[in-house]
Amino acid sequence: MKKDLNKIAYVEKAIAKKFGKEVIVNPQSNWTDEKEEEYLEQLKEFYSRQRRRSDNDEKIEEEGFLLSKNLISKESKRVCPVCSEYSFSMKDDLYMNKFECCYKCYIQWVEDREERWATGWRPNKEQN
């Protein structure tokens, strides 16, 4: 196949006229050693992030299911240590983090008695 250099030149001129001369410039003409080093550094960062992400996405078989390794190692504060109720409520998450009890137990045992609760007092099994 023979290239028609006049046609190529005509197309390049039309493109340069419409979009600017920087569009038809060979990208390698502006490439420097500093840009090469920066590019290689960015590649290293990209692939190291990819490796970390793939390590985090590692799957483990647990009781016939594939689970993310992160899910197994994370502890969940879903069971109230005071009343032993399990909850998905975001409100309970707040009180579980701050007072180590669910919202219901906070209302019953902690509200207006935060100092006593902070010193370690907890209701006994008979009170609960």
Short mmCIF file of N, CA and C in Angstrom, two decimals:
data_model
loop_
_atom_site.label_atom_id
_atom_site.label_comp_id
_atom_site.label_asym_id
_atom_site.label_seq_id
_atom_site.Cartn_x
_atom_site.Cartn_y
_atom_site.Cartn_z
N MET A 1 0.84 -1.17 0.00
CA MET A 1 0.00 0.00 0.00
C MET A 1 0.89 1.24 0.00
N LYS A 2 0.66 2.11 -0.95
CA LYS A 2 1.47 3.31 -1.10
C LYS A 2 0.79 4.48 -0.39
N LYS A 3 1.60 5.21 0.43
CA LYS A 3 1.05 6.36 1.15
C LYS A 3 1.06 7.58 0.25
N ASP A 4 -0.04 8.29 0.25
CA ASP A 4 -0.11 9.54 -0.49
C ASP A 4 0.28 10.66 0.47
N LEU A 5 1.53 11.10 0.41
CA LEU A 5 2.05 12.09 1.34
C LEU A 5 1.33 13.43 1.22
N ASN A 6 0.88 13.77 0.02
CA ASN A 6 0.13 15.03 -0.14
C ASN A 6 -1.21 14.99 0.59
N LYS A 7 -1.85 13.84 0.53
CA LYS A 7 -3.13 13.69 1.22
C LYS A 7 -2.92 13.76 2.74
N ILE A 8 -1.85 13.12 3.24
CA ILE A 8 -1.54 13.15 4.67
C ILE A 8 -1.27 14.58 5.11
N ALA A 9 -0.49 15.32 4.34
CA ALA A 9 -0.18 16.72 4.66
C ALA A 9 -1.46 17.56 4.67
N TYR A 10 -2.35 17.33 3.70
CA TYR A 10 -3.60 18.06 3.63
C TYR A 10 -4.46 17.80 4.88
N VAL A 11 -4.55 16.54 5.29
CA VAL A 11 -5.36 16.17 6.46
C VAL A 11 -4.74 16.79 7.73
N GLU A 12 -3.41 16.74 7.83
CA GLU A 12 -2.74 17.33 9.01
C GLU A 12 -2.98 18.84 9.08
N LYS A 13 -2.92 19.51 7.95
CA LYS A 13 -3.18 20.96 7.94
C LYS A 13 -4.62 21.26 8.36
N ALA A 14 -5.55 20.47 7.87
CA ALA A 14 -6.96 20.68 8.22
C ALA A 14 -7.18 20.46 9.72
N ILE A 15 -6.56 19.44 10.26
CA ILE A 15 -6.69 19.16 11.70
C ILE A 15 -6.06 20.28 12.51
N ALA A 16 -4.86 20.73 12.10
CA ALA A 16 -4.18 21.82 12.82
C ALA A 16 -5.00 23.09 12.77
N LYS A 17 -5.62 23.35 11.64
CA LYS A 17 -6.43 24.56 11.50
C LYS A 17 -7.65 24.51 12.43
N LYS A 18 -8.26 23.34 12.52
CA LYS A 18 -9.48 23.21 13.31
C LYS A 18 -9.19 23.10 14.82
N PHE A 19 -8.15 22.33 15.21
CA PHE A 19 -7.93 22.04 16.62
C PHE A 19 -6.65 22.64 17.21
N GLY A 20 -5.78 23.21 16.38
CA GLY A 20 -4.54 23.79 16.88
C GLY A 20 -3.34 22.92 16.52
N LYS A 21 -2.17 23.55 16.48
CA LYS A 21 -0.96 22.85 16.03
C LYS A 21 -0.50 21.78 17.02
N GLU A 22 -0.79 21.96 18.31
CA GLU A 22 -0.33 20.98 19.30
C GLU A 22 -0.96 19.60 19.10
N VAL A 23 -2.06 19.53 18.36
CA VAL A 23 -2.74 18.26 18.13
C VAL A 23 -1.93 17.37 17.19
N ILE A 24 -1.24 17.95 16.24
CA ILE A 24 -0.52 17.14 15.25
C ILE A 24 0.96 16.95 15.59
N VAL A 25 1.41 17.49 16.73
CA VAL A 25 2.81 17.35 17.12
C VAL A 25 3.06 15.93 17.62
N ASN A 26 4.20 15.37 17.27
CA ASN A 26 4.60 14.04 17.73
C ASN A 26 4.82 14.11 19.24
N PRO A 27 4.15 13.28 20.02
CA PRO A 27 4.28 13.34 21.48
C PRO A 27 5.72 13.12 21.96
N GLN A 28 6.48 12.36 21.22
CA GLN A 28 7.85 12.07 21.61
C GLN A 28 8.75 13.30 21.51
N SER A 29 8.36 14.29 20.74
CA SER A 29 9.20 15.48 20.57
C SER A 29 9.27 16.32 21.86
N ASN A 30 8.27 16.24 22.73
CA ASN A 30 8.26 16.99 23.99
C ASN A 30 8.69 16.16 25.18
N TRP A 31 9.05 14.90 24.97
CA TRP A 31 9.40 13.98 26.05
C TRP A 31 10.82 14.24 26.52
N THR A 32 11.00 14.37 27.86
CA THR A 32 12.33 14.62 28.42
C THR A 32 12.67 13.51 29.42
N ASP A 33 13.91 13.49 29.87
CA ASP A 33 14.32 12.50 30.87
C ASP A 33 13.56 12.70 32.18
N GLU A 34 13.28 13.95 32.55
CA GLU A 34 12.52 14.22 33.78
C GLU A 34 11.10 13.67 33.67
N LYS A 35 10.48 13.86 32.50
CA LYS A 35 9.13 13.33 32.30
C LYS A 35 9.14 11.80 32.35
N GLU A 36 10.21 11.21 31.80
CA GLU A 36 10.33 9.76 31.83
C GLU A 36 10.42 9.25 33.27
N GLU A 37 11.24 9.90 34.10
CA GLU A 37 11.37 9.51 35.51
C GLU A 37 10.05 9.66 36.25
N GLU A 38 9.35 10.78 36.00
CA GLU A 38 8.07 11.02 36.65
C GLU A 38 7.06 9.95 36.24
N TYR A 39 7.06 9.60 34.97
CA TYR A 39 6.15 8.58 34.45
C TYR A 39 6.43 7.23 35.10
N LEU A 40 7.70 6.85 35.19
CA LEU A 40 8.07 5.57 35.81
C LEU A 40 7.70 5.54 37.29
N GLU A 41 7.86 6.67 37.98
CA GLU A 41 7.47 6.77 39.39
C GLU A 41 5.96 6.58 39.55
N GLN A 42 5.19 7.21 38.65
CA GLN A 42 3.74 7.05 38.69
C GLN A 42 3.32 5.60 38.44
N LEU A 43 4.04 4.93 37.52
CA LEU A 43 3.75 3.52 37.27
C LEU A 43 4.00 2.67 38.50
N LYS A 44 5.12 2.93 39.19
CA LYS A 44 5.43 2.18 40.41
C LYS A 44 4.35 2.37 41.46
N GLU A 45 3.91 3.62 41.66
CA GLU A 45 2.85 3.90 42.64
C GLU A 45 1.56 3.18 42.26
N PHE A 46 1.22 3.25 40.97
CA PHE A 46 -0.01 2.62 40.49
C PHE A 46 0.00 1.13 40.77
N TYR A 47 1.08 0.45 40.42
CA TYR A 47 1.14 -0.99 40.60
C TYR A 47 1.25 -1.39 42.07
N SER A 48 1.88 -0.56 42.89
CA SER A 48 1.92 -0.89 44.32
C SER A 48 0.53 -0.76 44.93
N ARG A 49 -0.26 0.25 44.49
CA ARG A 49 -1.64 0.37 44.96
C ARG A 49 -2.47 -0.82 44.49
N GLN A 50 -2.25 -1.25 43.24
CA GLN A 50 -2.96 -2.41 42.71
C GLN A 50 -2.65 -3.66 43.54
N ARG A 51 -1.37 -3.85 43.91
CA ARG A 51 -0.99 -5.02 44.71
C ARG A 51 -1.65 -4.97 46.09
N ARG A 52 -1.64 -3.78 46.72
CA ARG A 52 -2.28 -3.65 48.04
C ARG A 52 -3.77 -3.94 47.94
N ARG A 53 -4.40 -3.43 46.90
CA ARG A 53 -5.84 -3.63 46.72
C ARG A 53 -6.14 -5.11 46.49
N SER A 54 -5.31 -5.78 45.70
CA SER A 54 -5.55 -7.20 45.46
C SER A 54 -5.31 -8.01 46.73
N ASP A 55 -4.34 -7.59 47.56
CA ASP A 55 -4.13 -8.26 48.84
C ASP A 55 -5.34 -8.09 49.74
N ASN A 56 -5.95 -6.90 49.71
CA ASN A 56 -7.14 -6.64 50.54
C ASN A 56 -8.35 -7.41 50.03
N ASP A 57 -8.39 -7.69 48.73
CA ASP A 57 -9.53 -8.38 48.15
C ASP A 57 -9.38 -9.90 48.19
N GLU A 58 -8.38 -10.39 48.89
CA GLU A 58 -8.14 -11.82 48.97
C GLU A 58 -9.36 -12.51 49.57
N LYS A 59 -9.77 -13.60 48.95
CA LYS A 59 -10.96 -14.34 49.40
C LYS A 59 -10.55 -15.60 50.15
N ILE A 60 -11.33 -15.93 51.17
CA ILE A 60 -11.11 -17.12 51.97
C ILE A 60 -12.41 -17.92 51.98
N GLU A 61 -12.30 -19.24 51.84
CA GLU A 61 -13.50 -20.07 51.89
C GLU A 61 -13.86 -20.34 53.34
N GLU A 62 -15.07 -20.00 53.71
CA GLU A 62 -15.55 -20.16 55.08
C GLU A 62 -16.93 -20.80 55.00
N GLU A 63 -17.05 -22.02 55.46
CA GLU A 63 -18.32 -22.76 55.48
C GLU A 63 -18.99 -22.80 54.11
N GLY A 64 -18.20 -23.03 53.06
CA GLY A 64 -18.74 -23.16 51.71
C GLY A 64 -18.96 -21.85 50.99
N PHE A 65 -18.58 -20.71 51.59
CA PHE A 65 -18.74 -19.41 50.96
C PHE A 65 -17.38 -18.75 50.81
N LEU A 66 -17.22 -17.96 49.75
CA LEU A 66 -16.00 -17.16 49.60
C LEU A 66 -16.25 -15.81 50.24
N LEU A 67 -15.45 -15.47 51.23
CA LEU A 67 -15.60 -14.20 51.95
C LEU A 67 -14.31 -13.42 51.84
N SER A 68 -14.43 -12.10 51.85
CA SER A 68 -13.27 -11.24 51.85
C SER A 68 -12.50 -11.45 53.15
N LYS A 69 -11.19 -11.49 53.04
CA LYS A 69 -10.34 -11.69 54.22
C LYS A 69 -10.58 -10.57 55.24
N ASN A 70 -10.87 -9.35 54.76
CA ASN A 70 -11.12 -8.22 55.65
C ASN A 70 -12.38 -8.42 56.49
N LEU A 71 -13.39 -9.04 55.92
CA LEU A 71 -14.64 -9.25 56.67
C LEU A 71 -14.43 -10.18 57.84
N ILE A 72 -13.59 -11.16 57.66
CA ILE A 72 -13.38 -12.15 58.72
C ILE A 72 -12.57 -11.56 59.86
N SER A 73 -11.60 -10.71 59.53
CA SER A 73 -10.72 -10.19 60.58
C SER A 73 -11.33 -9.01 61.33
N LYS A 74 -12.37 -8.38 60.79
CA LYS A 74 -12.96 -7.22 61.46
C LYS A 74 -13.91 -7.69 62.56
N GLU A 75 -13.79 -7.04 63.71
CA GLU A 75 -14.72 -7.33 64.79
C GLU A 75 -15.93 -6.43 64.65
N SER A 76 -17.07 -6.96 64.91
CA SER A 76 -18.30 -6.20 64.79
C SER A 76 -18.89 -5.98 66.17
N LYS A 77 -19.30 -4.75 66.44
CA LYS A 77 -19.96 -4.44 67.72
C LYS A 77 -21.46 -4.38 67.46
N ARG A 78 -22.05 -5.52 67.23
CA ARG A 78 -23.48 -5.58 66.94
C ARG A 78 -24.29 -6.14 68.09
N VAL A 79 -23.64 -6.81 69.01
CA VAL A 79 -24.36 -7.39 70.15
C VAL A 79 -24.10 -6.52 71.36
N CYS A 80 -25.18 -6.08 71.99
CA CYS A 80 -25.07 -5.24 73.18
C CYS A 80 -24.56 -6.10 74.34
N PRO A 81 -23.46 -5.69 75.00
CA PRO A 81 -22.94 -6.48 76.11
C PRO A 81 -23.85 -6.44 77.34
N VAL A 82 -24.77 -5.48 77.42
CA VAL A 82 -25.65 -5.36 78.58
C VAL A 82 -26.88 -6.26 78.43
N CYS A 83 -27.59 -6.13 77.30
CA CYS A 83 -28.83 -6.90 77.13
C CYS A 83 -28.70 -8.05 76.13
N SER A 84 -27.56 -8.17 75.47
CA SER A 84 -27.26 -9.24 74.51
C SER A 84 -28.16 -9.23 73.28
N GLU A 85 -28.75 -8.09 72.93
CA GLU A 85 -29.56 -7.99 71.72
C GLU A 85 -28.67 -7.64 70.54
N TYR A 86 -29.01 -8.20 69.37
CA TYR A 86 -28.28 -7.96 68.14
C TYR A 86 -29.00 -6.86 67.37
N SER A 87 -28.24 -5.89 66.81
CA SER A 87 -28.90 -4.77 66.14
C SER A 87 -28.12 -4.31 64.92
N PHE A 88 -28.86 -3.87 63.89
CA PHE A 88 -28.27 -3.24 62.72
C PHE A 88 -28.50 -1.74 62.72
N SER A 89 -29.10 -1.20 63.75
CA SER A 89 -29.46 0.21 63.80
C SER A 89 -28.23 1.11 63.89
N MET A 90 -28.23 2.17 63.09
CA MET A 90 -27.12 3.12 63.14
C MET A 90 -27.12 3.87 64.48
N LYS A 91 -28.29 4.06 65.04
CA LYS A 91 -28.40 4.72 66.35
C LYS A 91 -27.68 3.87 67.40
N ASP A 92 -27.88 2.56 67.33
CA ASP A 92 -27.20 1.67 68.27
C ASP A 92 -25.69 1.71 68.07
N ASP A 93 -25.23 1.85 66.83
CA ASP A 93 -23.79 1.96 66.56
C ASP A 93 -23.18 3.13 67.31
N LEU A 94 -23.87 4.25 67.31
CA LEU A 94 -23.38 5.45 67.99
C LEU A 94 -23.22 5.19 69.49
N TYR A 95 -24.24 4.65 70.11
CA TYR A 95 -24.19 4.40 71.56
C TYR A 95 -23.24 3.24 71.89
N MET A 96 -23.13 2.28 70.98
CA MET A 96 -22.22 1.16 71.20
C MET A 96 -20.77 1.67 71.23
N ASN A 97 -20.45 2.61 70.34
CA ASN A 97 -19.09 3.16 70.31
C ASN A 97 -18.79 4.05 71.51
N LYS A 98 -19.78 4.83 71.93
CA LYS A 98 -19.54 5.80 72.99
C LYS A 98 -19.73 5.20 74.39
N PHE A 99 -20.78 4.39 74.57
CA PHE A 99 -21.12 3.89 75.91
C PHE A 99 -21.05 2.37 76.04
N GLU A 100 -20.72 1.67 74.97
CA GLU A 100 -20.66 0.21 74.97
C GLU A 100 -21.98 -0.42 75.38
N CYS A 101 -23.06 0.14 74.84
CA CYS A 101 -24.39 -0.44 75.03
C CYS A 101 -25.28 0.06 73.90
N CYS A 102 -26.42 -0.61 73.71
CA CYS A 102 -27.35 -0.18 72.67
C CYS A 102 -28.15 1.04 73.14
N TYR A 103 -28.94 1.60 72.24
CA TYR A 103 -29.72 2.80 72.55
C TYR A 103 -30.73 2.51 73.68
N LYS A 104 -31.37 1.35 73.61
CA LYS A 104 -32.37 0.99 74.62
C LYS A 104 -31.73 0.93 76.02
N CYS A 105 -30.56 0.32 76.11
CA CYS A 105 -29.87 0.24 77.40
C CYS A 105 -29.36 1.62 77.83
N TYR A 106 -28.97 2.44 76.85
CA TYR A 106 -28.53 3.79 77.19
C TYR A 106 -29.67 4.54 77.88
N ILE A 107 -30.86 4.46 77.31
CA ILE A 107 -32.02 5.15 77.89
C ILE A 107 -32.32 4.59 79.28
N GLN A 108 -32.28 3.29 79.43
CA GLN A 108 -32.66 2.67 80.70
C GLN A 108 -31.59 2.83 81.78
N TRP A 109 -30.29 2.69 81.43
CA TRP A 109 -29.25 2.61 82.45
C TRP A 109 -28.26 3.77 82.48
N VAL A 110 -28.04 4.44 81.36
CA VAL A 110 -26.93 5.41 81.30
C VAL A 110 -27.42 6.86 81.35
N GLU A 111 -28.48 7.19 80.67
CA GLU A 111 -28.92 8.57 80.55
C GLU A 111 -29.03 9.23 81.93
N ASP A 112 -28.43 10.39 82.06
CA ASP A 112 -28.36 11.17 83.30
C ASP A 112 -27.51 10.51 84.39
N ARG A 113 -26.85 9.39 84.07
CA ARG A 113 -25.95 8.72 85.01
C ARG A 113 -24.62 8.37 84.32
N GLU A 114 -24.20 9.26 83.42
CA GLU A 114 -22.99 8.99 82.62
C GLU A 114 -21.74 8.82 83.49
N GLU A 115 -21.63 9.60 84.58
CA GLU A 115 -20.45 9.50 85.44
C GLU A 115 -20.37 8.12 86.08
N ARG A 116 -21.48 7.62 86.58
CA ARG A 116 -21.50 6.29 87.20
C ARG A 116 -21.13 5.23 86.15
N TRP A 117 -21.67 5.39 84.95
CA TRP A 117 -21.39 4.44 83.86
C TRP A 117 -19.90 4.48 83.49
N ALA A 118 -19.32 5.69 83.45
CA ALA A 118 -17.91 5.85 83.08
C ALA A 118 -16.99 5.23 84.12
N THR A 119 -17.42 5.16 85.39
CA THR A 119 -16.59 4.55 86.43
C THR A 119 -16.62 3.03 86.35
N GLY A 120 -17.50 2.45 85.53
CA GLY A 120 -17.51 1.00 85.34
C GLY A 120 -18.76 0.30 85.84
N TRP A 121 -19.70 1.03 86.41
CA TRP A 121 -20.93 0.40 86.89
C TRP A 121 -21.71 -0.18 85.72
N ARG A 122 -22.24 -1.39 85.89
CA ARG A 122 -23.11 -2.02 84.91
C ARG A 122 -24.23 -2.71 85.67
N PRO A 123 -25.42 -2.85 85.07
CA PRO A 123 -26.50 -3.54 85.78
C PRO A 123 -26.20 -5.04 85.87
N ASN A 124 -26.61 -5.64 86.96
CA ASN A 124 -26.38 -7.08 87.10
C ASN A 124 -27.49 -7.83 86.34
N LYS A 125 -27.35 -9.12 86.27
CA LYS A 125 -28.27 -9.94 85.47
C LYS A 125 -29.72 -9.84 85.97
N GLU A 126 -29.91 -9.73 87.28
CA GLU A 126 -31.26 -9.64 87.83
C GLU A 126 -31.93 -8.33 87.45
N GLN A 127 -31.16 -7.24 87.41
CA GLN A 127 -31.74 -5.95 87.03
C GLN A 127 -32.11 -5.92 85.55
N ASN A 128 -31.37 -6.61 84.76
CA ASN A 128 -31.57 -6.59 83.32
C ASN A 128 -32.69 -7.53 82.99
#
